[in-house]
């Protein structure tokens, strides 16, 4: 049949109806509003996939953090510097050694003790040689930070107390001297050499530094003033970051004693450091693999949902094309619906996964850790999946001819 020039064409792509962006968005949400149950189930499928992503990354991350704490307690980021033993005369570290070590950029804490051969006794009537193998050491005020020590009772030395005749006892030293606690309102004194010092605190055991447990610690300035301490440290405690332990160790000897670095001993890093790094690498590979699988499953679910939606709505698509909607508008409608479903499912999935991680970590006594990257990747991945998974169904919907779509059952 021949068509005159006044007859309207069946395919309106030649004269598209212009729609405002708000109208296009409204059309994209039409399928969600009119098919609420299907949209809810679709969003639920996406939410399960994203929640799985957050869950399978959050639980291992919480476990890893708990393990990191246990390994950190083994001193993975600590080093000690001491003069080489068995020298005659004994080797001494420079007075400025602690200050020079603290200037190494990755070093977070540097402290020291200095042993100068003074004995401690509970009474001035203690017999010769009856000193319970307790070392009296001059101590920097930041020692506890360097060794992760804690005060059991009383207080530790501070910039004021380290200049006064006060002493803090390690756990073993306190036991050997017969102290179970400290009452600052009723001070008790001990004899260091011929001088009386007031006991102001007792420490909890320091597992990685047993020499601290057997020491009576007095302030650096107080030791110089009352006990003629010469200021040379005998042991320097250093903390740095795990990533920089080996780099710091390589320069410690030359930094502590630039003139005689060969006479300086630096402890080797803890074997736990290698174990910690291996654990981190293993967990990183595991998290990446699980995240990829979860995103893939979610993407397949969105694509399947949108493809079925196109098959179910062929008549609707045909009617819209016949009424003047062009292919681009149809594509935008289905892409908008796909992205909105993915956003709703992704947001619900991130929230559900985070709550599940918090509950499980709390039950196991782990620190709650929901990686920010997992949450961002979950929501962003859901949106990206919505776009990618909706492309083919949208293109397929746009290619349907009006007559073909309307005639389909």
mmCIF file of C-alpha atoms in Angstrom:
data_model
loop_
_atom_site.group_PDB
_atom_site.id
_atom_site.type_symbol
_atom_site.label_atom_id
_atom_site.label_comp_id
_atom_site.label_asym_id
_atom_site.label_seq_id
_atom_site.Cartn_x
_atom_site.Cartn_y
_atom_site.Cartn_z
ATOM 1 C CA UNK A 1 0.000 0.000 0.000
ATOM 2 C CA UNK A 2 1.392 3.385 -0.950
ATOM 3 C CA UNK A 3 1.624 6.066 1.723
ATOM 4 C CA UNK A 4 1.006 9.783 1.064
ATOM 5 C CA UNK A 5 3.265 12.472 2.431
ATOM 6 C CA UNK A 6 0.622 13.494 4.991
ATOM 7 C CA UNK A 7 0.504 10.088 6.670
ATOM 8 C CA UNK A 8 2.492 9.635 9.897
ATOM 9 C CA UNK A 9 5.242 7.029 9.834
ATOM 10 C CA UNK A 10 4.974 3.991 12.072
ATOM 11 C CA UNK A 11 8.477 4.512 13.503
ATOM 12 C CA UNK A 12 8.593 7.871 15.230
ATOM 13 C CA UNK A 13 12.430 8.004 15.447
ATOM 14 C CA UNK A 14 12.357 10.507 12.624
ATOM 15 C CA UNK A 15 10.381 12.963 14.765
ATOM 16 C CA UNK A 16 11.185 12.149 18.409
ATOM 17 C CA UNK A 17 9.178 13.504 21.296
ATOM 18 C CA UNK A 18 11.392 15.624 23.520
ATOM 19 C CA UNK A 19 11.240 14.869 27.250
ATOM 20 C CA UNK A 20 12.738 16.795 30.120
ATOM 21 C CA UNK A 21 15.391 14.980 32.255
ATOM 22 C CA UNK A 22 12.915 14.795 35.152
ATOM 23 C CA UNK A 23 10.419 13.069 32.874
ATOM 24 C CA UNK A 24 13.038 10.561 31.754
ATOM 25 C CA UNK A 25 13.866 9.752 35.362
ATOM 26 C CA UNK A 26 10.182 9.392 36.142
ATOM 27 C CA UNK A 27 9.797 6.927 33.293
ATOM 28 C CA UNK A 28 12.844 5.029 34.533
ATOM 29 C CA UNK A 29 11.202 4.661 37.948
ATOM 30 C CA UNK A 30 7.892 3.619 36.404
ATOM 31 C CA UNK A 31 8.763 -0.067 36.387
ATOM 32 C CA UNK A 32 9.785 0.071 40.055
ATOM 33 C CA UNK A 33 6.621 1.868 41.136
ATOM 34 C CA UNK A 34 4.253 -0.364 39.188
ATOM 35 C CA UNK A 35 5.996 -3.640 39.989
ATOM 36 C CA UNK A 36 6.904 -3.158 43.643
ATOM 37 C CA UNK A 37 7.193 -6.836 44.565
ATOM 38 C CA UNK A 38 9.458 -7.613 41.602
ATOM 39 C CA UNK A 39 11.546 -4.511 42.328
ATOM 40 C CA UNK A 40 11.827 -5.448 46.019
ATOM 41 C CA UNK A 41 12.947 -8.977 45.180
ATOM 42 C CA UNK A 42 15.443 -7.659 42.622
ATOM 43 C CA UNK A 43 16.870 -5.187 45.139
ATOM 44 C CA UNK A 44 16.980 -7.987 47.720
ATOM 45 C CA UNK A 45 19.068 -10.144 45.396
ATOM 46 C CA UNK A 46 21.496 -7.283 44.861
ATOM 47 C CA UNK A 47 21.560 -6.529 48.609
ATOM 48 C CA UNK A 48 22.455 -10.140 49.375
ATOM 49 C CA UNK A 49 25.338 -9.998 46.915
ATOM 50 C CA UNK A 50 26.703 -6.707 48.297
ATOM 51 C CA UNK A 51 26.140 -7.792 51.913
ATOM 52 C CA UNK A 52 28.140 -10.908 51.102
ATOM 53 C CA UNK A 53 30.905 -8.706 49.721
ATOM 54 C CA UNK A 54 31.027 -6.632 52.917
ATOM 55 C CA UNK A 55 30.724 -9.731 55.087
ATOM 56 C CA UNK A 56 33.459 -11.755 53.421
ATOM 57 C CA UNK A 57 35.835 -8.792 53.568
ATOM 58 C CA UNK A 58 34.838 -7.414 56.970
ATOM 59 C CA UNK A 59 35.118 -10.663 58.952
ATOM 60 C CA UNK A 60 38.634 -11.531 57.684
ATOM 61 C CA UNK A 61 39.652 -7.884 58.207
ATOM 62 C CA UNK A 62 38.441 -8.021 61.818
ATOM 63 C CA UNK A 63 40.243 -11.324 62.306
ATOM 64 C CA UNK A 64 43.391 -9.880 60.765
ATOM 65 C CA UNK A 65 43.278 -6.863 63.052
ATOM 66 C CA UNK A 66 42.889 -9.097 66.103
ATOM 67 C CA UNK A 67 45.847 -11.179 64.929
ATOM 68 C CA UNK A 68 47.853 -8.013 64.265
ATOM 69 C CA UNK A 69 47.311 -6.960 67.858
ATOM 70 C CA UNK A 70 48.555 -10.297 69.141
ATOM 71 C CA UNK A 71 51.611 -10.182 66.889
ATOM 72 C CA UNK A 72 52.281 -6.548 67.810
ATOM 73 C CA UNK A 73 52.408 -7.649 71.438
ATOM 74 C CA UNK A 74 55.402 -9.784 70.431
ATOM 75 C CA UNK A 75 57.405 -6.658 69.614
ATOM 76 C CA UNK A 76 57.379 -6.689 65.823
ATOM 77 C CA UNK A 77 58.173 -2.958 65.706
ATOM 78 C CA UNK A 78 60.778 -2.781 68.485
ATOM 79 C CA UNK A 79 64.557 -2.739 68.461
ATOM 80 C CA UNK A 80 67.145 -2.363 71.212
ATOM 81 C CA UNK A 81 70.620 -0.878 71.076
ATOM 82 C CA UNK A 82 73.360 -1.913 73.521
ATOM 83 C CA UNK A 83 77.150 -1.588 73.637
ATOM 84 C CA UNK A 84 79.086 -4.703 72.678
ATOM 85 C CA UNK A 85 79.867 -6.822 75.779
ATOM 86 C CA UNK A 86 83.121 -8.346 77.018
ATOM 87 C CA UNK A 87 85.306 -5.341 76.331
ATOM 88 C CA UNK A 88 87.990 -4.122 78.710
ATOM 89 C CA UNK A 89 87.439 -1.340 79.478
ATOM 90 C CA UNK A 90 83.657 -1.576 78.940
ATOM 91 C CA UNK A 91 82.302 0.291 75.932
ATOM 92 C CA UNK A 92 79.942 3.198 76.583
ATOM 93 C CA UNK A 93 77.369 4.646 74.238
ATOM 94 C CA UNK A 94 77.617 8.418 73.743
ATOM 95 C CA UNK A 95 75.612 10.632 76.062
ATOM 96 C CA UNK A 96 73.817 12.037 72.992
ATOM 97 C CA UNK A 97 72.924 8.589 71.604
ATOM 98 C CA UNK A 98 69.227 8.698 72.551
ATOM 99 C CA UNK A 99 68.715 12.149 71.048
ATOM 100 C CA UNK A 100 70.471 11.119 67.831
ATOM 101 C CA UNK A 101 68.409 7.936 67.501
ATOM 102 C CA UNK A 102 65.155 9.832 68.092
ATOM 103 C CA UNK A 103 65.949 12.003 65.047
ATOM 104 C CA UNK A 104 65.692 9.025 62.667
ATOM 105 C CA UNK A 105 62.542 9.846 60.716
ATOM 106 C CA UNK A 106 60.625 6.516 61.040
ATOM 107 C CA UNK A 107 61.409 6.221 64.780
ATOM 108 C CA UNK A 108 58.266 6.911 66.800
ATOM 109 C CA UNK A 109 59.715 6.500 70.314
ATOM 110 C CA UNK A 110 63.283 6.316 71.615
ATOM 111 C CA UNK A 111 64.031 5.890 75.307
ATOM 112 C CA UNK A 112 66.856 4.498 77.415
ATOM 113 C CA UNK A 113 68.098 3.178 80.718
ATOM 114 C CA UNK A 114 71.537 3.512 82.194
ATOM 115 C CA UNK A 115 73.020 0.981 84.608
ATOM 116 C CA UNK A 116 75.752 2.426 86.828
ATOM 117 C CA UNK A 117 76.355 -0.230 89.472
ATOM 118 C CA UNK A 118 74.374 1.036 92.486
ATOM 119 C CA UNK A 119 72.562 -1.384 94.777
ATOM 120 C CA UNK A 120 69.074 -1.100 96.289
ATOM 121 C CA UNK A 121 68.034 -2.227 99.765
ATOM 122 C CA UNK A 122 64.910 -1.981 101.899
ATOM 123 C CA UNK A 123 66.955 -0.892 104.916
ATOM 124 C CA UNK A 124 70.334 0.643 105.668
ATOM 125 C CA UNK A 125 71.028 -2.447 107.795
ATOM 126 C CA UNK A 126 70.920 -4.853 104.857
ATOM 127 C CA UNK A 127 73.978 -7.093 104.858
ATOM 128 C CA UNK A 128 76.730 -6.843 102.275
ATOM 129 C CA UNK A 129 75.793 -8.661 99.073
ATOM 130 C CA UNK A 130 72.161 -9.100 100.079
ATOM 131 C CA UNK A 131 70.637 -7.078 97.274
ATOM 132 C CA UNK A 132 68.292 -9.596 95.580
ATOM 133 C CA UNK A 133 69.863 -9.112 92.115
ATOM 134 C CA UNK A 134 68.014 -5.850 91.482
ATOM 135 C CA UNK A 135 69.573 -3.357 89.079
ATOM 136 C CA UNK A 136 69.299 0.360 89.749
ATOM 137 C CA UNK A 137 68.974 2.169 86.425
ATOM 138 C CA UNK A 138 68.625 5.769 85.367
ATOM 139 C CA UNK A 139 65.499 6.041 83.248
ATOM 140 C CA UNK A 140 64.068 8.427 80.693
ATOM 141 C CA UNK A 141 60.542 9.631 81.451
ATOM 142 C CA UNK A 142 59.153 8.142 78.190
ATOM 143 C CA UNK A 143 60.319 4.587 78.924
ATOM 144 C CA UNK A 144 56.819 3.150 79.312
ATOM 145 C CA UNK A 145 55.852 4.323 75.824
ATOM 146 C CA UNK A 146 58.922 2.634 74.351
ATOM 147 C CA UNK A 147 58.342 -0.743 76.040
ATOM 148 C CA UNK A 148 54.524 -0.652 76.215
ATOM 149 C CA UNK A 149 54.674 -0.866 79.991
ATOM 150 C CA UNK A 150 51.858 -0.174 82.451
ATOM 151 C CA UNK A 151 51.833 1.041 86.029
ATOM 152 C CA UNK A 152 50.195 -1.426 88.407
ATOM 153 C CA UNK A 153 49.992 0.968 91.331
ATOM 154 C CA UNK A 154 51.182 4.477 92.021
ATOM 155 C CA UNK A 155 52.669 6.518 89.183
ATOM 156 C CA UNK A 156 55.647 6.583 86.850
ATOM 157 C CA UNK A 157 58.396 9.146 86.496
ATOM 158 C CA UNK A 158 57.483 12.377 84.732
ATOM 159 C CA UNK A 159 59.573 15.478 83.916
ATOM 160 C CA UNK A 160 59.072 16.716 87.493
ATOM 161 C CA UNK A 161 59.535 13.422 89.347
ATOM 162 C CA UNK A 162 62.623 12.404 87.384
ATOM 163 C CA UNK A 163 64.522 15.260 89.027
ATOM 164 C CA UNK A 164 63.537 14.215 92.576
ATOM 165 C CA UNK A 165 64.789 11.283 94.719
ATOM 166 C CA UNK A 166 61.956 8.979 93.643
ATOM 167 C CA UNK A 167 62.025 5.416 92.361
ATOM 168 C CA UNK A 168 59.685 3.106 90.434
ATOM 169 C CA UNK A 169 60.043 -0.646 90.894
ATOM 170 C CA UNK A 170 59.629 -3.357 88.302
ATOM 171 C CA UNK A 171 57.295 -6.226 89.183
ATOM 172 C CA UNK A 172 60.048 -8.654 90.197
ATOM 173 C CA UNK A 173 62.024 -5.962 92.042
ATOM 174 C CA UNK A 174 58.937 -5.009 94.066
ATOM 175 C CA UNK A 175 58.319 -8.648 94.971
ATOM 176 C CA UNK A 176 61.904 -9.188 96.089
ATOM 177 C CA UNK A 177 61.840 -6.042 98.206
ATOM 178 C CA UNK A 178 58.520 -7.023 99.783
ATOM 179 C CA UNK A 179 56.265 -4.380 98.189
ATOM 180 C CA UNK A 180 52.731 -5.308 97.157
ATOM 181 C CA UNK A 181 51.440 -1.792 96.573
ATOM 182 C CA UNK A 182 52.196 1.899 96.914
ATOM 183 C CA UNK A 183 50.273 4.447 98.953
ATOM 184 C CA UNK A 184 51.387 7.925 97.916
ATOM 185 C CA UNK A 185 49.736 9.348 101.021
ATOM 186 C CA UNK A 186 52.080 7.241 103.194
ATOM 187 C CA UNK A 187 55.333 7.094 101.214
ATOM 188 C CA UNK A 188 57.865 4.338 101.797
ATOM 189 C CA UNK A 189 61.550 4.719 101.103
ATOM 190 C CA UNK A 190 64.374 2.433 99.993
ATOM 191 C CA UNK A 191 68.107 2.929 100.014
ATOM 192 C CA UNK A 192 69.971 3.382 96.747
ATOM 193 C CA UNK A 193 73.597 3.330 97.738
ATOM 194 C CA UNK A 194 73.629 5.671 100.765
ATOM 195 C CA UNK A 195 70.677 7.780 99.674
ATOM 196 C CA UNK A 196 67.018 7.334 100.495
ATOM 197 C CA UNK A 197 64.567 7.367 97.575
ATOM 198 C CA UNK A 198 60.776 7.369 97.852
ATOM 199 C CA UNK A 199 58.922 4.551 96.079
ATOM 200 C CA UNK A 200 56.194 6.143 93.923
ATOM 201 C CA UNK A 201 55.131 3.267 91.695
ATOM 202 C CA UNK A 202 55.230 -0.411 90.784
ATOM 203 C CA UNK A 203 54.958 -1.685 87.207
ATOM 204 C CA UNK A 204 53.077 -4.604 85.760
ATOM 205 C CA UNK A 205 55.313 -7.273 84.180
ATOM 206 C CA UNK A 206 56.806 -6.267 80.822
ATOM 207 C CA UNK A 207 57.043 -9.629 78.983
ATOM 208 C CA UNK A 208 59.340 -8.417 76.193
ATOM 209 C CA UNK A 209 61.718 -6.579 78.510
ATOM 210 C CA UNK A 210 62.381 -8.816 81.543
ATOM 211 C CA UNK A 211 65.284 -6.584 82.580
ATOM 212 C CA UNK A 212 62.722 -3.876 83.383
ATOM 213 C CA UNK A 213 60.940 -6.242 85.781
ATOM 214 C CA UNK A 214 64.165 -6.661 87.778
ATOM 215 C CA UNK A 215 65.017 -2.953 87.940
ATOM 216 C CA UNK A 216 64.616 -0.035 90.293
ATOM 217 C CA UNK A 217 64.139 2.982 88.011
ATOM 218 C CA UNK A 218 65.073 6.525 88.956
ATOM 219 C CA UNK A 219 65.016 9.720 86.933
ATOM 220 C CA UNK A 220 67.903 10.539 84.585
ATOM 221 C CA UNK A 221 68.583 13.888 86.255
ATOM 222 C CA UNK A 222 68.121 12.502 89.766
ATOM 223 C CA UNK A 223 70.691 9.776 89.074
ATOM 224 C CA UNK A 224 73.211 12.387 87.955
ATOM 225 C CA UNK A 225 72.507 14.642 90.927
ATOM 226 C CA UNK A 226 72.497 12.176 93.811
ATOM 227 C CA UNK A 227 74.281 9.071 92.510
ATOM 228 C CA UNK A 228 76.919 10.536 90.168
ATOM 229 C CA UNK A 229 75.502 8.934 87.041
ATOM 230 C CA UNK A 230 77.660 9.920 84.035
ATOM 231 C CA UNK A 231 74.760 10.077 81.528
ATOM 232 C CA UNK A 232 75.869 7.210 79.242
ATOM 233 C CA UNK A 233 72.915 4.941 78.321
ATOM 234 C CA UNK A 234 73.445 1.199 78.478
ATOM 235 C CA UNK A 235 70.269 0.169 76.642
ATOM 236 C CA UNK A 236 68.219 2.175 74.129
ATOM 237 C CA UNK A 237 64.664 1.099 73.344
ATOM 238 C CA UNK A 238 63.360 2.026 69.884
ATOM 239 C CA UNK A 239 59.912 1.756 68.356
ATOM 240 C CA UNK A 240 59.185 2.307 64.672
ATOM 241 C CA UNK A 241 56.643 1.167 62.096
ATOM 242 C CA UNK A 242 56.595 -2.429 60.878
ATOM 243 C CA UNK A 243 57.354 -1.338 57.333
ATOM 244 C CA UNK A 244 60.497 0.532 58.418
ATOM 245 C CA UNK A 245 61.970 -1.871 60.983
ATOM 246 C CA UNK A 246 64.680 -3.213 58.685
ATOM 247 C CA UNK A 247 65.557 0.239 57.354
ATOM 248 C CA UNK A 248 65.862 1.683 60.867
ATOM 249 C CA UNK A 249 67.923 -1.279 62.057
ATOM 250 C CA UNK A 250 70.417 -0.735 59.229
ATOM 251 C CA UNK A 251 71.267 2.779 60.456
ATOM 252 C CA UNK A 252 70.877 2.414 64.211
ATOM 253 C CA UNK A 253 74.449 1.427 65.030
ATOM 254 C CA UNK A 254 76.005 4.259 63.032
ATOM 255 C CA UNK A 255 73.504 6.737 64.456
ATOM 256 C CA UNK A 256 73.905 5.727 68.098
ATOM 257 C CA UNK A 257 77.722 5.793 67.950
ATOM 258 C CA UNK A 258 79.016 7.376 64.731
ATOM 259 C CA UNK A 259 82.672 6.986 65.781
ATOM 260 C CA UNK A 260 82.494 3.283 66.696
ATOM 261 C CA UNK A 261 79.457 1.682 65.001
ATOM 262 C CA UNK A 262 81.159 -1.718 65.140
ATOM 263 C CA UNK A 263 80.997 -1.620 68.935
ATOM 264 C CA UNK A 264 77.203 -1.332 68.956
ATOM 265 C CA UNK A 265 74.785 -4.266 69.029
ATOM 266 C CA UNK A 266 71.310 -3.913 67.538
ATOM 267 C CA UNK A 267 68.705 -6.584 68.164
ATOM 268 C CA UNK A 268 67.327 -8.433 65.151
ATOM 269 C CA UNK A 269 63.652 -7.905 64.272
ATOM 270 C CA UNK A 270 61.203 -10.290 65.847
ATOM 271 C CA UNK A 271 60.316 -13.383 63.814
ATOM 272 C CA UNK A 272 56.732 -12.316 64.394
ATOM 273 C CA UNK A 273 57.341 -9.444 61.948
ATOM 274 C CA UNK A 274 57.828 -11.872 59.068
ATOM 275 C CA UNK A 275 54.757 -13.804 60.192
ATOM 276 C CA UNK A 276 52.740 -10.572 60.360
ATOM 277 C CA UNK A 277 53.739 -9.549 56.842
ATOM 278 C CA UNK A 278 52.926 -13.017 55.489
ATOM 279 C CA UNK A 279 49.510 -12.898 57.162
ATOM 280 C CA UNK A 280 48.777 -9.493 55.640
ATOM 281 C CA UNK A 281 49.689 -10.680 52.146
ATOM 282 C CA UNK A 282 47.537 -13.793 52.521
ATOM 283 C CA UNK A 283 44.571 -11.840 53.804
ATOM 284 C CA UNK A 284 44.904 -9.245 51.021
ATOM 285 C CA UNK A 285 44.776 -11.936 48.331
ATOM 286 C CA UNK A 286 41.841 -13.615 50.068
ATOM 287 C CA UNK A 287 39.872 -10.372 50.349
ATOM 288 C CA UNK A 288 40.416 -9.471 46.695
ATOM 289 C CA UNK A 289 39.286 -12.906 45.526
ATOM 290 C CA UNK A 290 36.169 -12.962 47.680
ATOM 291 C CA UNK A 291 35.236 -9.400 46.715
ATOM 292 C CA UNK A 292 35.541 -10.215 43.017
ATOM 293 C CA UNK A 293 33.340 -13.297 43.333
ATOM 294 C CA UNK A 294 30.691 -11.382 45.286
ATOM 295 C CA UNK A 295 30.591 -8.578 42.706
ATOM 296 C CA UNK A 296 30.378 -11.080 39.853
ATOM 297 C CA UNK A 297 27.433 -12.872 41.475
ATOM 298 C CA UNK A 298 25.674 -9.553 42.078
ATOM 299 C CA UNK A 299 26.236 -8.463 38.475
ATOM 300 C CA UNK A 300 24.800 -11.669 37.081
ATOM 301 C CA UNK A 301 21.740 -11.222 39.299
ATOM 302 C CA UNK A 302 21.121 -7.655 38.094
ATOM 303 C CA UNK A 303 21.617 -8.593 34.431
ATOM 304 C CA UNK A 304 19.229 -11.511 34.742
ATOM 305 C CA UNK A 305 16.620 -9.368 36.486
ATOM 306 C CA UNK A 306 16.745 -6.632 33.845
ATOM 307 C CA UNK A 307 16.705 -9.110 30.946
ATOM 308 C CA UNK A 308 13.574 -10.787 32.320
ATOM 309 C CA UNK A 309 12.065 -7.329 32.790
ATOM 310 C CA UNK A 310 12.494 -6.598 29.082
ATOM 311 C CA UNK A 311 10.792 -9.866 28.107
ATOM 312 C CA UNK A 312 7.890 -9.177 30.460
ATOM 313 C CA UNK A 313 7.338 -5.630 29.200
ATOM 314 C CA UNK A 314 7.466 -6.042 25.433
ATOM 315 C CA UNK A 315 3.943 -4.713 25.019
ATOM 316 C CA UNK A 316 4.747 -1.674 27.181
ATOM 317 C CA UNK A 317 7.853 -0.984 25.099
ATOM 318 C CA UNK A 318 5.921 -1.324 21.850
ATOM 319 C CA UNK A 319 3.204 1.026 23.060
ATOM 320 C CA UNK A 320 5.738 3.652 24.119
ATOM 321 C CA UNK A 321 7.501 3.427 20.755
ATOM 322 C CA UNK A 322 4.204 3.749 18.926
ATOM 323 C CA UNK A 323 3.338 6.830 20.997
ATOM 324 C CA UNK A 324 6.550 8.562 19.984
ATOM 325 C CA UNK A 325 9.344 7.424 22.315
ATOM 326 C CA UNK A 326 12.622 7.048 20.481
ATOM 327 C CA UNK A 327 15.231 4.378 21.107
ATOM 328 C CA UNK A 328 17.399 6.616 23.279
ATOM 329 C CA UNK A 329 14.510 7.308 25.629
ATOM 330 C CA UNK A 330 13.761 3.615 25.969
ATOM 331 C CA UNK A 331 17.406 2.894 26.705
ATOM 332 C CA UNK A 332 17.489 5.604 29.375
ATOM 333 C CA UNK A 333 14.317 4.240 30.955
ATOM 334 C CA UNK A 334 15.756 0.756 31.437
ATOM 335 C CA UNK A 335 19.202 1.982 32.453
ATOM 336 C CA UNK A 336 17.651 4.281 35.067
ATOM 337 C CA UNK A 337 15.605 1.417 36.460
ATOM 338 C CA UNK A 338 18.680 -0.804 36.599
ATOM 339 C CA UNK A 339 20.799 1.836 38.370
ATOM 340 C CA UNK A 340 18.089 2.674 40.919
ATOM 341 C CA UNK A 341 17.552 -1.002 41.745
ATOM 342 C CA UNK A 342 21.299 -1.450 42.146
ATOM 343 C CA UNK A 343 21.610 1.659 44.344
ATOM 344 C CA UNK A 344 18.787 0.542 46.631
ATOM 345 C CA UNK A 345 20.150 -2.983 46.852
ATOM 346 C CA UNK A 346 23.724 -1.774 47.270
ATOM 347 C CA UNK A 347 22.875 0.610 50.125
ATOM 348 C CA UNK A 348 20.837 -2.042 51.927
ATOM 349 C CA UNK A 349 23.584 -4.603 51.341
ATOM 350 C CA UNK A 350 26.350 -2.394 52.754
ATOM 351 C CA UNK A 351 24.287 -1.646 55.871
ATOM 352 C CA UNK A 352 23.289 -5.280 56.383
ATOM 353 C CA UNK A 353 26.830 -6.522 55.831
ATOM 354 C CA UNK A 354 28.289 -3.966 58.258
ATOM 355 C CA UNK A 355 25.790 -4.965 60.963
ATOM 356 C CA UNK A 356 26.561 -8.649 60.405
ATOM 357 C CA UNK A 357 30.316 -8.011 60.638
ATOM 358 C CA UNK A 358 29.847 -6.001 63.845
ATOM 359 C CA UNK A 359 27.750 -8.749 65.399
ATOM 360 C CA UNK A 360 30.126 -11.570 64.506
ATOM 361 C CA UNK A 361 33.278 -9.644 65.499
ATOM 362 C CA UNK A 362 31.731 -8.680 68.842
ATOM 363 C CA UNK A 363 30.752 -12.294 69.468
ATOM 364 C CA UNK A 364 34.327 -13.440 68.769
ATOM 365 C CA UNK A 365 35.866 -10.632 70.815
ATOM 366 C CA UNK A 366 37.582 -9.096 67.792
ATOM 367 C CA UNK A 367 37.846 -5.397 67.025
ATOM 368 C CA UNK A 368 35.021 -4.465 64.644
ATOM 369 C CA UNK A 369 36.546 -3.624 61.269
ATOM 370 C CA UNK A 370 34.516 -2.804 58.192
ATOM 371 C CA UNK A 371 37.054 -1.778 55.523
ATOM 372 C CA UNK A 372 36.118 1.543 53.979
ATOM 373 C CA UNK A 373 37.237 0.195 50.633
ATOM 374 C CA UNK A 374 34.716 -2.661 50.947
ATOM 375 C CA UNK A 375 31.846 -0.309 51.767
ATOM 376 C CA UNK A 376 32.744 2.096 48.954
ATOM 377 C CA UNK A 377 33.396 -0.759 46.531
ATOM 378 C CA UNK A 378 30.100 -2.360 47.531
ATOM 379 C CA UNK A 379 28.015 0.726 46.824
ATOM 380 C CA UNK A 380 30.088 1.892 43.860
ATOM 381 C CA UNK A 381 30.278 -1.624 42.510
ATOM 382 C CA UNK A 382 26.515 -1.974 42.761
ATOM 383 C CA UNK A 383 26.034 1.205 40.724
ATOM 384 C CA UNK A 384 28.636 0.133 38.169
ATOM 385 C CA UNK A 385 27.033 -3.285 37.929
ATOM 386 C CA UNK A 386 23.649 -1.623 37.477
ATOM 387 C CA UNK A 387 24.948 0.330 34.499
ATOM 388 C CA UNK A 388 26.868 -2.542 32.920
ATOM 389 C CA UNK A 389 24.197 -5.142 33.575
ATOM 390 C CA UNK A 390 21.458 -2.867 32.271
ATOM 391 C CA UNK A 391 23.165 -2.008 28.984
ATOM 392 C CA UNK A 392 22.252 -5.154 27.057
ATOM 393 C CA UNK A 393 18.610 -5.305 28.243
ATOM 394 C CA UNK A 394 18.250 -1.580 27.517
ATOM 395 C CA UNK A 395 19.699 -1.940 24.020
ATOM 396 C CA UNK A 396 17.513 -4.991 23.385
ATOM 397 C CA UNK A 397 14.440 -3.086 24.520
ATOM 398 C CA UNK A 398 15.293 -0.113 22.296
ATOM 399 C CA UNK A 399 15.707 -2.350 19.238
ATOM 400 C CA UNK A 400 12.214 -3.780 19.492
ATOM 401 C CA UNK A 401 10.049 -2.550 16.609
ATOM 402 C CA UNK A 402 6.695 -1.173 17.755
ATOM 403 C CA UNK A 403 4.666 -3.611 15.632
ATOM 404 C CA UNK A 404 6.722 -6.596 16.819
ATOM 405 C CA UNK A 405 6.430 -5.606 20.468
ATOM 406 C CA UNK A 406 2.702 -4.950 20.286
ATOM 407 C CA UNK A 407 1.996 -8.222 18.533
ATOM 408 C CA UNK A 408 3.938 -10.307 21.090
ATOM 409 C CA UNK A 409 2.003 -12.277 23.630
#
